[in-house]
């Protein structure tokens, strides 16, 4: 069985400051890793994903994440946030075979001016 | 190309009532799934389908039924609604090549069971 832990439920951050959202997972098999974003009153959309290869993954809107196999982590970062980055962010893992995803509890990011 | 559509956007039910949440996609995706979103718990998989005529249970299937008669549609049925089913429901679809496919989500249905 897989599990995903997002260590921070809420992260307040000032505009133009950096942000890091932490994600740890556990799995006994190879996994794919995802970050999805949910803007207020909308569905989820993909920010980025790690399938294989380079452990540093770049996504949309200036976000990037680093896969660390030894620490079973997939932390998300952005060097300078905008007001429009206010949203809830979800880390998810999927098995290397199949499409089922296991989601973390989510991290609410509130960007303050 | 509408992507994934869900109806209704919002619904209020009384305990014991039944209803169907509709989901449709126009991307010819084989894989479709239903999640429920509850505060602090992320999204939990209810049921999924890898193609027309094939469905299977996810993590929290109790109280929900699904069917998949066409590639495009994947309705979720609540047979006898309970207050514990108050949640936001998301439908998602993707290709089914098992290669870390991106899942595309609908806008959600907000359900309140009184």
Short mmCIF file of C-alpha atoms in Angstrom, two decimals, chain A residues 3-8 20-25 33-35 66 68 71-76 90-93 104 107:
data_model
loop_
_atom_site.label_atom_id
_atom_site.label_comp_id
_atom_site.label_asym_id
_atom_site.label_seq_id
_atom_site.Cartn_x
_atom_site.Cartn_y
_atom_site.Cartn_z
CA UNK A 3 0.74 6.62 1.47
CA UNK A 4 1.52 10.30 1.02
CA UNK A 5 2.19 12.83 3.75
CA UNK A 6 2.16 16.54 3.16
CA UNK A 7 3.81 17.95 6.21
CA UNK A 8 2.21 21.41 6.17
CA UNK A 20 8.66 25.09 -0.40
CA UNK A 21 5.90 22.53 0.05
CA UNK A 22 6.99 19.25 1.54
CA UNK A 23 5.83 15.82 0.45
CA UNK A 24 6.95 12.41 1.70
CA UNK A 25 5.67 9.10 0.46
CA UNK A 33 5.13 11.27 -8.44
CA UNK A 34 2.85 14.20 -9.17
CA UNK A 35 1.98 17.65 -7.94
CA UNK A 66 13.08 17.39 -6.64
CA UNK A 68 14.87 12.18 -3.50
CA UNK A 71 14.48 10.24 1.64
CA UNK A 72 11.30 9.24 -0.23
CA UNK A 73 10.48 12.88 -0.76
CA UNK A 74 9.20 15.03 -3.60
CA UNK A 75 9.26 18.61 -2.36
CA UNK A 76 7.81 21.43 -4.48
CA UNK A 90 -1.66 18.18 -3.69
CA UNK A 91 1.15 15.67 -3.88
CA UNK A 92 0.20 12.27 -5.33
CA UNK A 93 1.86 8.95 -6.08
CA UNK A 104 -1.73 13.63 0.26
CA UNK A 107 -1.27 22.21 1.47
#
